[in-house]
Short mmCIF file of C-alpha atoms in Angstrom, two decimals:
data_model
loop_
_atom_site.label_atom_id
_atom_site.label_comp_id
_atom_site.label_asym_id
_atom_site.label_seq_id
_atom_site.Cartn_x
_atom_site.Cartn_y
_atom_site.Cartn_z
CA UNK A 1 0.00 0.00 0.00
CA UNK A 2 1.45 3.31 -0.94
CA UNK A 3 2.05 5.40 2.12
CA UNK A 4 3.93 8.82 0.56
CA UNK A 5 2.67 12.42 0.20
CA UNK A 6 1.10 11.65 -2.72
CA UNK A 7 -1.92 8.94 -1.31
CA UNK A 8 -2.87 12.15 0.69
CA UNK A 9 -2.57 14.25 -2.86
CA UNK A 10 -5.02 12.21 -4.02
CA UNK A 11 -8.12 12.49 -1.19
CA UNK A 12 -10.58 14.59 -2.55
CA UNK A 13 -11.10 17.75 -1.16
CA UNK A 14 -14.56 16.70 0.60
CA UNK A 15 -12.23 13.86 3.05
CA UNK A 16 -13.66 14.10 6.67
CA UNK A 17 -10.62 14.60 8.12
CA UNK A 18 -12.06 14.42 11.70
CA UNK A 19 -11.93 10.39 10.69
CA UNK A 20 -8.11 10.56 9.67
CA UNK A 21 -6.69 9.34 12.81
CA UNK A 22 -8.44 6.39 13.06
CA UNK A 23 -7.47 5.96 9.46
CA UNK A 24 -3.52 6.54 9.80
CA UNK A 25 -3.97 3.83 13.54
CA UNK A 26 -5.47 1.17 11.19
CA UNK A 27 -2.77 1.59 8.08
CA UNK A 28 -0.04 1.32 11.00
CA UNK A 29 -1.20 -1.80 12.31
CA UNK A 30 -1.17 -3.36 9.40
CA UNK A 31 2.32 -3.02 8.33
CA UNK A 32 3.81 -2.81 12.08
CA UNK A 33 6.80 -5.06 12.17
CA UNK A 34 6.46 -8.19 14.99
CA UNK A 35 8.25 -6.74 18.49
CA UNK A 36 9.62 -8.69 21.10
CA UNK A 37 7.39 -9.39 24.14
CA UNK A 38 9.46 -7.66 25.88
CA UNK A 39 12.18 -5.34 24.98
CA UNK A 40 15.62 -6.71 24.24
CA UNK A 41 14.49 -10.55 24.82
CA UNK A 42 13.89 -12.73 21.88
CA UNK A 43 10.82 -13.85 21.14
CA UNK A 44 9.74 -17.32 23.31
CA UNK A 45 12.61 -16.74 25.56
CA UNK A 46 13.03 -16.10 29.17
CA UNK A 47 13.29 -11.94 29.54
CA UNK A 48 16.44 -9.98 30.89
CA UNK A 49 17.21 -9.65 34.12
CA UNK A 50 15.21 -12.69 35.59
CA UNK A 51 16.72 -16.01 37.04
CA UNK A 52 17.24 -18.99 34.70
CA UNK A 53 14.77 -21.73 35.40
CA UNK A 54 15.53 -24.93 36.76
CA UNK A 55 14.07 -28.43 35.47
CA UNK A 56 11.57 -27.77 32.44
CA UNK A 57 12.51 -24.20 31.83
CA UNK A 58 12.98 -22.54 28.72
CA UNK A 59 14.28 -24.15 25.83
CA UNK A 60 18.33 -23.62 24.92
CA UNK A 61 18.76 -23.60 28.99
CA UNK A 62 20.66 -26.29 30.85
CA UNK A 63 19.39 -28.18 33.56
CA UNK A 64 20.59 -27.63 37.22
CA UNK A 65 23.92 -29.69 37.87
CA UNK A 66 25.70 -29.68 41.18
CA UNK A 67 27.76 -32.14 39.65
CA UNK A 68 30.16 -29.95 38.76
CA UNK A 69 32.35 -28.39 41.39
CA UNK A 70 33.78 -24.89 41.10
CA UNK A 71 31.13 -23.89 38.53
CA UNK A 72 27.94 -22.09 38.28
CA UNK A 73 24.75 -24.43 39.23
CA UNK A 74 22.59 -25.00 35.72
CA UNK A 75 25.72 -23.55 33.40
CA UNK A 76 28.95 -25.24 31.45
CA UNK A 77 32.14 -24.15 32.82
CA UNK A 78 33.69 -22.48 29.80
CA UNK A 79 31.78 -20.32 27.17
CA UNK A 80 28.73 -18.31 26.71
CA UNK A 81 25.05 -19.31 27.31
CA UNK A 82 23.92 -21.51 24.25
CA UNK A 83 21.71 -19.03 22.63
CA UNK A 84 22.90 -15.74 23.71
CA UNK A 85 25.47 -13.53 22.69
CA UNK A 86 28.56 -12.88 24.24
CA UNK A 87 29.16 -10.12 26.05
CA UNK A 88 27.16 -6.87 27.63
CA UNK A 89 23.63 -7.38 26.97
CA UNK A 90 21.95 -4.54 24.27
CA UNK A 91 20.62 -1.57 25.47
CA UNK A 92 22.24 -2.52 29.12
CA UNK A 93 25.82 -0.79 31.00
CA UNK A 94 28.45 -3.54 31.50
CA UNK A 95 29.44 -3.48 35.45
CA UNK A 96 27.35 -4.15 37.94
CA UNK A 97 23.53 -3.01 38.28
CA UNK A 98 22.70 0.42 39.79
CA UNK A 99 22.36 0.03 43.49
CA UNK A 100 24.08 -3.05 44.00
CA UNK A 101 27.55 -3.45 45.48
CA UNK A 102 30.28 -5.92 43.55
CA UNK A 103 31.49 -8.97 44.89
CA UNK A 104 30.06 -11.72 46.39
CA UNK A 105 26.39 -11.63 47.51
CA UNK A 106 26.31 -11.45 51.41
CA UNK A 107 26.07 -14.15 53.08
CA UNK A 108 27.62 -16.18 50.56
CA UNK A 109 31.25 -17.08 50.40
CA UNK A 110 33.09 -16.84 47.25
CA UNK A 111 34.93 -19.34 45.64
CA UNK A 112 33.51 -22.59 45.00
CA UNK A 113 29.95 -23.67 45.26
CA UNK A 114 29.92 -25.03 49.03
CA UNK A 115 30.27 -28.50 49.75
CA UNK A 116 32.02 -29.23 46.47
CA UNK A 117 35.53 -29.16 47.10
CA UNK A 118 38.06 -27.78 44.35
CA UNK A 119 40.56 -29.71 42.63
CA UNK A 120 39.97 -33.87 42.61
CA UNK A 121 36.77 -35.02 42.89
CA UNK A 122 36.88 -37.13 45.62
CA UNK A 123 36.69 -40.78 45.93
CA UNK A 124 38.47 -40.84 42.31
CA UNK A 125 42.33 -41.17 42.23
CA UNK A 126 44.18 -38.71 40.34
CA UNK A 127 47.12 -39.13 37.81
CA UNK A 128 46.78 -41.92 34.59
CA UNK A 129 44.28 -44.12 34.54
CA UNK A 130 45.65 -47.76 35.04
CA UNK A 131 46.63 -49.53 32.17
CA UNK A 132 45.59 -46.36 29.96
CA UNK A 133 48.00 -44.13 28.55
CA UNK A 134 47.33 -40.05 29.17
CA UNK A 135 44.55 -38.69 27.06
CA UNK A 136 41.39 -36.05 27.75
CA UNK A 137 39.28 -39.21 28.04
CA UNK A 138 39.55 -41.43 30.99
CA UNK A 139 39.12 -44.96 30.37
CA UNK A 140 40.19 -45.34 26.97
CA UNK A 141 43.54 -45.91 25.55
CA UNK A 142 45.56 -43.23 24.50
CA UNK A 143 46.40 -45.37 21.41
CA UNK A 144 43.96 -48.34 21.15
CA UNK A 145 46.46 -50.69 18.68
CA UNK A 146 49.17 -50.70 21.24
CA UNK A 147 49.71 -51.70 25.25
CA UNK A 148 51.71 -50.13 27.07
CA UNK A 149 55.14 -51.31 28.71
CA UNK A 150 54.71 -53.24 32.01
CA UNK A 151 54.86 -51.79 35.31
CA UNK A 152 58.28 -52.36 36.45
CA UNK A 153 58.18 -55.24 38.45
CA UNK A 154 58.54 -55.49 42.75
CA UNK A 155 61.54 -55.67 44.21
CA UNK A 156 62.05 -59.66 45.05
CA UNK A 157 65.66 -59.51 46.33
CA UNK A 158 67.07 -60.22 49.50
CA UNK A 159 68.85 -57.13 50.05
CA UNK A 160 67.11 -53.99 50.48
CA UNK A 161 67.56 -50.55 51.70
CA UNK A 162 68.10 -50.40 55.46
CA UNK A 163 66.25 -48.03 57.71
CA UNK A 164 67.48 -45.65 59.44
CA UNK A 165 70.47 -45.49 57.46
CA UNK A 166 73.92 -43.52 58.26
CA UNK A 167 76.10 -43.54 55.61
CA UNK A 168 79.02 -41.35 57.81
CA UNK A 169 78.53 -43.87 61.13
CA UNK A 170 78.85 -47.00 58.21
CA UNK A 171 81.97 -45.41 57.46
CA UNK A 172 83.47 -45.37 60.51
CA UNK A 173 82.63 -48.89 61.57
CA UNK A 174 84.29 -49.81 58.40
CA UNK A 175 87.78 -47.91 59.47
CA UNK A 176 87.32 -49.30 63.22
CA UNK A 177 87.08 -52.75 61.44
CA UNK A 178 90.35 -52.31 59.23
CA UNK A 179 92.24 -49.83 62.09
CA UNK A 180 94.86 -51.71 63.86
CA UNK A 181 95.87 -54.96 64.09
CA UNK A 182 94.09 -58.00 61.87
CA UNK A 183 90.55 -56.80 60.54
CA UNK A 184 86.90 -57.81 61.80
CA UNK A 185 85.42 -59.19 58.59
CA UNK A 186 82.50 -59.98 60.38
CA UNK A 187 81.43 -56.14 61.12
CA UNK A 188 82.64 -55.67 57.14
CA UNK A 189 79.80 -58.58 55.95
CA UNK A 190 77.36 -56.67 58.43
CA UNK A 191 77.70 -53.54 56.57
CA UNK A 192 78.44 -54.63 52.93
CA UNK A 193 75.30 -57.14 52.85
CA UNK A 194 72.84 -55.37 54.42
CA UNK A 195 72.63 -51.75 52.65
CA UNK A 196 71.50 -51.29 49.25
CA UNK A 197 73.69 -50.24 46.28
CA UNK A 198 72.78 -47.01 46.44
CA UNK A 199 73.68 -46.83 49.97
CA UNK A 200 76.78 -48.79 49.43
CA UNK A 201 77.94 -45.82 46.90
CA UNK A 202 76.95 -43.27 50.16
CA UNK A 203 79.46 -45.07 52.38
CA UNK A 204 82.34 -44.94 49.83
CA UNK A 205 81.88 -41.10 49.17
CA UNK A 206 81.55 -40.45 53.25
CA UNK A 207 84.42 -42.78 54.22
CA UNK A 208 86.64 -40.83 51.56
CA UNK A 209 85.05 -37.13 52.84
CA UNK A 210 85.48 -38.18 56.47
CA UNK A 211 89.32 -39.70 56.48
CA UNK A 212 90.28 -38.49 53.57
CA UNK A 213 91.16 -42.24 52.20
CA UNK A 214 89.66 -44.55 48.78
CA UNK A 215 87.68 -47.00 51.00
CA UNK A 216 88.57 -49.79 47.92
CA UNK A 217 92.01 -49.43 48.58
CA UNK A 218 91.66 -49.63 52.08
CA UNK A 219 89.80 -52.87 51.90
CA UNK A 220 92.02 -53.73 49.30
CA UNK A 221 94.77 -53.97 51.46
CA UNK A 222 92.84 -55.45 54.54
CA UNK A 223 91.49 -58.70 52.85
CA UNK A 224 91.95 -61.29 49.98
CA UNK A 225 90.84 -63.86 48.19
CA UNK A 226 87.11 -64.65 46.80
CA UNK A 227 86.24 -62.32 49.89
CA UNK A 228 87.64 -59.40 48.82
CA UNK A 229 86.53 -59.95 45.66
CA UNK A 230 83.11 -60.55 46.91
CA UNK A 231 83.59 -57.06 48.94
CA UNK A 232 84.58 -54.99 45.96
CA UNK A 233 81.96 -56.11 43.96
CA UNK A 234 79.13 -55.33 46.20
CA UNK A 235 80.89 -51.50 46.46
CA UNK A 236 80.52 -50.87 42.36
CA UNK A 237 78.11 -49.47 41.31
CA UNK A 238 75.54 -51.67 39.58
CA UNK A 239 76.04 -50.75 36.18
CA UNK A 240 79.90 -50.12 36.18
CA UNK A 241 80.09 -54.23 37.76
CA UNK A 242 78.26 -55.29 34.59
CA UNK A 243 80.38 -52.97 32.20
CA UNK A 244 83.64 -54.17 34.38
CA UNK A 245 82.31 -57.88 34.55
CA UNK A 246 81.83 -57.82 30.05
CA UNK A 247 85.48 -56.06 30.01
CA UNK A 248 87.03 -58.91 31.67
CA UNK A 249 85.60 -61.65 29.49
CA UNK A 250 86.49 -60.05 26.32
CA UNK A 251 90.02 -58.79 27.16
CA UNK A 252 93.12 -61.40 27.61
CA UNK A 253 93.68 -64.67 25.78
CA UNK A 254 90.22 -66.02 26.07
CA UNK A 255 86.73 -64.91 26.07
CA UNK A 256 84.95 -66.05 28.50
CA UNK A 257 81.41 -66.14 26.20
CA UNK A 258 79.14 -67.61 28.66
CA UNK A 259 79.77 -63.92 30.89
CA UNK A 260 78.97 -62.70 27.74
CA UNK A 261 75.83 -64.33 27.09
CA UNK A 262 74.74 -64.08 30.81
CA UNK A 263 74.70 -60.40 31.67
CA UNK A 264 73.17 -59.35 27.69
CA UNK A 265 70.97 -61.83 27.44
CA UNK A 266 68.89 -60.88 31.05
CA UNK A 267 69.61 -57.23 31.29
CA UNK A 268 66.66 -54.64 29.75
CA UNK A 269 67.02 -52.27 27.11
CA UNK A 270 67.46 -49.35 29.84
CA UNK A 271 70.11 -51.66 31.63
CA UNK A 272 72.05 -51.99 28.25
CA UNK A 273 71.95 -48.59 27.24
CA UNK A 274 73.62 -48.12 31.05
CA UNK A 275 76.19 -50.48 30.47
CA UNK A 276 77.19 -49.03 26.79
CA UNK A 277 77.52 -45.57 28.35
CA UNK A 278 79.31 -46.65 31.73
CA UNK A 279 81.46 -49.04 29.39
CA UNK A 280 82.65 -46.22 27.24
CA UNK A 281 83.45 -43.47 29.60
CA UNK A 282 85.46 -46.40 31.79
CA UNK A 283 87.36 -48.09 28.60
CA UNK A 284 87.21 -45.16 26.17
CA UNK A 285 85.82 -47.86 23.50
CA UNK A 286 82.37 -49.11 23.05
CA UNK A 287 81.06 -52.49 23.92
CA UNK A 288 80.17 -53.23 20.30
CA UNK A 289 83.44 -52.65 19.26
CA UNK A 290 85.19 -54.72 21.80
CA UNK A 291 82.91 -57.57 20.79
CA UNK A 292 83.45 -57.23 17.51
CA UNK A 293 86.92 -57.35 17.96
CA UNK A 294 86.83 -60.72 20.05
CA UNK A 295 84.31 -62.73 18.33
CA UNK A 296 83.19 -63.96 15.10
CA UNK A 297 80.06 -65.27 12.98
CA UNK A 298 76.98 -65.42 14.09
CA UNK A 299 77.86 -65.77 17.16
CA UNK A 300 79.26 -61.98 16.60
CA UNK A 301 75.70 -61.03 15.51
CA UNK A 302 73.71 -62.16 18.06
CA UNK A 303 75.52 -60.06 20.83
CA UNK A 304 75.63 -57.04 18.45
CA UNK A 305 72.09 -57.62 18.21
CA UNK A 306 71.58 -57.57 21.87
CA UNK A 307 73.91 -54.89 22.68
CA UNK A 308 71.95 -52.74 21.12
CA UNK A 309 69.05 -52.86 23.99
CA UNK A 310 66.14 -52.43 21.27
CA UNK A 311 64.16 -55.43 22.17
CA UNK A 312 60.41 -54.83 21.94
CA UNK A 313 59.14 -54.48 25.62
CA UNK A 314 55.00 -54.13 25.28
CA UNK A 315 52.85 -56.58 26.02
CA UNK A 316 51.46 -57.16 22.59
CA UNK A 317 50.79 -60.53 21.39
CA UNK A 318 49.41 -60.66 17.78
CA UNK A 319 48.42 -64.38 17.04
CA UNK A 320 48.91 -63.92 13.57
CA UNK A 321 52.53 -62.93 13.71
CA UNK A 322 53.20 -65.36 16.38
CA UNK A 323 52.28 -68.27 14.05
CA UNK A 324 54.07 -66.38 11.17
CA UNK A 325 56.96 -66.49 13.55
CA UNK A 326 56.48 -70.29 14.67
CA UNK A 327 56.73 -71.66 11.06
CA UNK A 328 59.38 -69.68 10.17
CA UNK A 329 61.61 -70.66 12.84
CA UNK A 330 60.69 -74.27 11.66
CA UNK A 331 61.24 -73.57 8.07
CA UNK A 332 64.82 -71.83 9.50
CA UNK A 333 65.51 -75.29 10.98
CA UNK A 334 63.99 -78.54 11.02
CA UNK A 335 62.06 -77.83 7.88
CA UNK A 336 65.14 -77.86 5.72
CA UNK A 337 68.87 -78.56 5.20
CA UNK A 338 71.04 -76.62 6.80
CA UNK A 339 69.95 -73.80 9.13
CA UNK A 340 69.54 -70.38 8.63
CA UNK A 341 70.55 -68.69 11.77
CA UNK A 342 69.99 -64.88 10.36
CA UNK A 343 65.89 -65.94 10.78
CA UNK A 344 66.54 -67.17 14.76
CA UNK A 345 68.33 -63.82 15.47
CA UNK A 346 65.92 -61.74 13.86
CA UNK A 347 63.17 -63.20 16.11
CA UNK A 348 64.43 -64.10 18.83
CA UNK A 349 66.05 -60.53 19.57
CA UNK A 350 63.53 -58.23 18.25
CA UNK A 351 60.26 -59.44 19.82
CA UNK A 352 59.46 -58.84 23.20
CA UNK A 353 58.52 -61.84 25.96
CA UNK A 354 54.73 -61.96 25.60
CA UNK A 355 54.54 -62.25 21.76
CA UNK A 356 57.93 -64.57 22.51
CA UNK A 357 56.30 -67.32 25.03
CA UNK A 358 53.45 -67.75 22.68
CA UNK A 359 55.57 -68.38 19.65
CA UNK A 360 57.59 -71.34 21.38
CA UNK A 361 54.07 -72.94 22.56
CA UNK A 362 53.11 -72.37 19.23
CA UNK A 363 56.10 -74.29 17.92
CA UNK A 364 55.64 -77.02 19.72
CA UNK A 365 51.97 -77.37 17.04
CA UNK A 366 54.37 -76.54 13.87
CA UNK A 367 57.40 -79.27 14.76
CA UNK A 368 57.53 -82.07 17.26
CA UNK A 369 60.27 -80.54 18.72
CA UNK A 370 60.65 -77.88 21.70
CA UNK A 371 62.47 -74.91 20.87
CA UNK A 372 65.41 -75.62 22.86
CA UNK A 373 65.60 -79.11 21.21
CA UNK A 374 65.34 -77.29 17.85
CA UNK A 375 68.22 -74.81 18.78
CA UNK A 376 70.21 -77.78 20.14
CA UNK A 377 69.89 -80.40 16.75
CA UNK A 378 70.18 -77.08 14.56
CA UNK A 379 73.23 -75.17 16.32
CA UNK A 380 76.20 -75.76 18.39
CA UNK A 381 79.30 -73.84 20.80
CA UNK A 382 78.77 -70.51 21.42
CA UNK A 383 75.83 -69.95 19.24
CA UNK A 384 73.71 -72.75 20.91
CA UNK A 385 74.74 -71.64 24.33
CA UNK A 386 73.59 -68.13 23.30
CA UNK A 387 70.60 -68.77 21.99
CA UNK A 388 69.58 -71.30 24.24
CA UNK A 389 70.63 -68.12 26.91
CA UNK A 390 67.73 -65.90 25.00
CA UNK A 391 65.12 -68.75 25.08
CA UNK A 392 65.49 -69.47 28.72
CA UNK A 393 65.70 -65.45 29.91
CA UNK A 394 62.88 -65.19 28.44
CA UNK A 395 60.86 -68.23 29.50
CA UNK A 396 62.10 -67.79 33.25
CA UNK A 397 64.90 -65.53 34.01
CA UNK A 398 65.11 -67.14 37.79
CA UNK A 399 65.32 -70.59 36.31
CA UNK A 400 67.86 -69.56 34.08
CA UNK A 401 70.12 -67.81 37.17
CA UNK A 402 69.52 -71.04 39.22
CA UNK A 403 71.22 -73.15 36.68
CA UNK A 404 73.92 -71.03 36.00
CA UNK A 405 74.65 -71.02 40.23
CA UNK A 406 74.37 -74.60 40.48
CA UNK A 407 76.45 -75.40 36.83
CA UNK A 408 79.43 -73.03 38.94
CA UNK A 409 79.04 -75.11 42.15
CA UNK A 410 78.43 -78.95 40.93
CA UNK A 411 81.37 -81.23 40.77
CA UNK A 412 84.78 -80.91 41.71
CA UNK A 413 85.93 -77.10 42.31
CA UNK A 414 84.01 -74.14 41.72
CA UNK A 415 83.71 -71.44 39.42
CA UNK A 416 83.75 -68.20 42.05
CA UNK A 417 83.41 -65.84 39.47
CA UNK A 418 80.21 -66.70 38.27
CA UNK A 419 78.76 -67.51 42.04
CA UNK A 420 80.46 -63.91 42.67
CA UNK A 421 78.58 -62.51 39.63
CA UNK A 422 74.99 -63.93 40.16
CA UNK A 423 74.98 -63.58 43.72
CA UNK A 424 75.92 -60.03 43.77
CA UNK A 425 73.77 -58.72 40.50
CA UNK A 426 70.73 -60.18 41.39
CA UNK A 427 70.53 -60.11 45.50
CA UNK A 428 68.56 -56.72 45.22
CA UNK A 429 66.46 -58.00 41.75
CA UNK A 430 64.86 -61.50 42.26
CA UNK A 431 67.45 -63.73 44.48
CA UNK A 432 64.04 -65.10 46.72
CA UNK A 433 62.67 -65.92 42.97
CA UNK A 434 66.31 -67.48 42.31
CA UNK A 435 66.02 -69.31 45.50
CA UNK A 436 62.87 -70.87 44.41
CA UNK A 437 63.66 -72.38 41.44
CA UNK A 438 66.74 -73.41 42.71
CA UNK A 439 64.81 -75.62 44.73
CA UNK A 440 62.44 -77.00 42.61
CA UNK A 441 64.83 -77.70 39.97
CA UNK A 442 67.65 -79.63 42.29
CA UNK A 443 65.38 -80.56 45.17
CA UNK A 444 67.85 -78.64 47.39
CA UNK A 445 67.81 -75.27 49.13
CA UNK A 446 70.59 -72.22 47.29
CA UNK A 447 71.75 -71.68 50.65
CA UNK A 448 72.89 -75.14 51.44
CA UNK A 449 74.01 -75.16 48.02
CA UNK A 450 76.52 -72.52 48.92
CA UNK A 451 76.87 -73.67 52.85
CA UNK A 452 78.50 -76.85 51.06
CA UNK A 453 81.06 -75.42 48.55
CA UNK A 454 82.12 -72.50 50.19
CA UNK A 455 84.19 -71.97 53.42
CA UNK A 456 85.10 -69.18 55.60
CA UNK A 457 84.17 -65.49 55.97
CA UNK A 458 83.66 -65.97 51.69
CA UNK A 459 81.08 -68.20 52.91
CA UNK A 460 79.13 -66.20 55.35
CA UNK A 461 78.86 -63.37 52.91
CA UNK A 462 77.25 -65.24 50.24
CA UNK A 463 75.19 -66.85 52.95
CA UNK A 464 74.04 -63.56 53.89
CA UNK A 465 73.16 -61.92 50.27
CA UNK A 466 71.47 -65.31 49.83
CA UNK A 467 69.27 -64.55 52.53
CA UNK A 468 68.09 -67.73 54.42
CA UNK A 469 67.74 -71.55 54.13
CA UNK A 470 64.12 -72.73 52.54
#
């Protein structure tokens, strides 16, 4: 409808213009545009300036949740209102409303809403979820086609740290034990094989800050035999011993491979990667290169291959690839001439102990052979004894300890380096688990093992890192 100057142009001159309001009240009802109910709200909604509602209110508006603590009842913690704009409302001053202080409302404290306590909801533990990796989502993976490492396992050896420790009073019943004539080994055992490593280390540093004197020397000079040797051992640290312990076997005439075999084939990939560092700063060469140097073949591969300390260490057992694995370490041996070792090493170092276990059960479906058997017809001197050293670390490391301790005892003589070894490496790692399979294997107790083929104060200190009879 035309509304200009020239509708009016066109009245006629007679137009009762007494009726014209009326007229110009109907024309603007008819083309007035649809206002809000009230102003600044939109239409349907809940108006300015009023509470939100709780249960059943208006549309758009969440629901009261006390669920939440350190947040507004009924609203998200983050973000604006579904619905409405952010910021100042139209047509309204930001700041507070006219006649009302800031702050809190009286009454009220500020902070969180009472009785919900900030930071971890309670009854729910905080940090990783177990057996999840971190993510935003608790309960699910962080990476669903993987499983994380294992928890480190507990301590199961029969030395631990001693309470109430005092590494400067350790010191100085050392010195009392060494001052003057002849030397009290017995208060020397007390001390050496009942502290842990760590507190071992302690001693040496405090005997040296105290009396200004190398405590090795000094015991050096005090004692002898398989004793002293014992003694000096169990003051290394743990990681030079091993890096010491692989020197000795390579350098000389000989090797002695079964050292060799022993400490690579048990230690983890962090305990290698220790070793290869504490190896080069002591010896200025690396490990690989010393083995290199001192063995040959595939022998030589199979320690490069586990110097290296990049063994798989999940959890993940894929039954696919372990029956991949099972016939091709049958097709590598009994199903064909000759042997091809290259296949062995490439499983047998590489995958870790899970996937591992499950592949020599699932041999024993593919050939009518176990494993060991297989490695035994296929293989032979150092090779066999190394991988036969892989297989049975990783079947049962304790087993495989207790046969190398009762191998160094049986028969005439006994080899004290190896006793010396095992019994000092593993008397703060699984000696009680040691123990056990010591005595289910040979039906006799470690310690009387030990009680037998030992003598003197040698004797008592084994005795005491063993820990007790069973």
């Amino acid at each position: 409808m035309p509304i200009g100057l020239d509708s009016f142009g066109s009245m006629p001159t007679s137009a009762n213009f007494s009726n014209m309001s009326g007229r110009i009240e109907n024309l603007a009802a008819s083309i007035r545009p649809q206002l809000p109910d009230a102003f600044g709200a939109p239409p349907n909604q809940q108006p300015f300036g009023m509470y939100p509602q709780g249960q059943g209110g208006q549309p758009g508006a969440p629901s009261y949740n006390p669920g939440y603590p350190a947040s507004n009842p009924g609203f998200s913690a983050s973000g604006p209102t579904p619905g409405y704009p952010s910021g100042p409302t139209p047509g309204y001053p930001s700041g507070p409303a006219p006649g009302f202080a800031s702050g809190p409302t009286p009454g009220f404290a500020s902070g969180p809403t009472p009785s919900y306590p900030s930071g971890q909801t309670p009854s729910y533990p905080s940090g990783q979820t177990p057996g999840y990796g971190t993510s935003p989502s608790q309960g699910y993976p962080s990476n669903p086609s993987s499983v994380a490492a294992p928890v480190k396992p507990v301590n199961r050896g029969t030395v631990r740290e001693a309470s109430g420790f005092d590494a400067l009073r350790d010191a100085e019943t050392l010195r009392k034990a060494m001052k003057g004539f002849g030397t009290n080994e017995q208060a020397i055992i007390d001390v050496v094989a009942h502290r842990s490593n760590k507190q071992r280390q302690q001693i040496v540093l405090s005997f040296k800050t105290a009396y200004g004197k190398d405590l090795i020397k000094e015991l050096k000079s005090e004692l002898s035999g398989n004793f002293e040797k014992a003694v000096l051992a169990l003051l290394k640290p743990s990681v030079l011993y091993d890096a010491t312990e692989l020197k000795d076997a390579i350098k000389g005439a000989g090797t002695d491979e079964q050292c060799l075999i022993e400490i690579l084939a048990s230690r983890s990939n962090a305990e290698i990667h220790a070793i290869n560092s504490a190896y080069k700063a002591e010896f200025k060469k690396t490990l690989e290169q010393d083995i290199k140097s001192d063995t040959s073949g595939h022998f030589e591969r199979l320690l490069v291959s586990l110097v290296q300390g990049n063994r798989d260490e999940t959890q993940n057992v894929d039954i696919t690839l372990v029956k991949k694995d099972a016939q091709d370490l049958y097709n590598a041996g009994e199903g064909r001439m000759g042997t091809d070792e290259s296949k062995f090493n490439a499983i047998l170092c590489a995958r870790n102990r899970a996937h591992l276990k499950a592949v020599f059960e699932e041999y024993r479906q593919v050939c009518k052979y176990d494993i060991e058997k297989t490695i035994s017809r296929e293989m032979s001197g150092n090779l066999e004894r190394g991988m036969l050293a892989v297989v049975k670390c990783l079947r049962n490391t304790p087993a495989f300890y207790a046969e190398r301790l009762y191998k160094s005892m049986k028969g005439l003589g006994t080899d004290d380096k190896t006793l010396i070894r095992i019994m000092v490496s593993r008397c703060e790692v699984d000696m009680l688990d040691i123990r056990a399979e010591f005595k289910k294997m040979y039906g006799q107790s470690l310690y009387s093992f030990i009680a037998g083929d030992t003598s003197g104060d040698y004797r008592k200190l084994l005795l005491q890192l063993c820990g007790s009879n069973d």
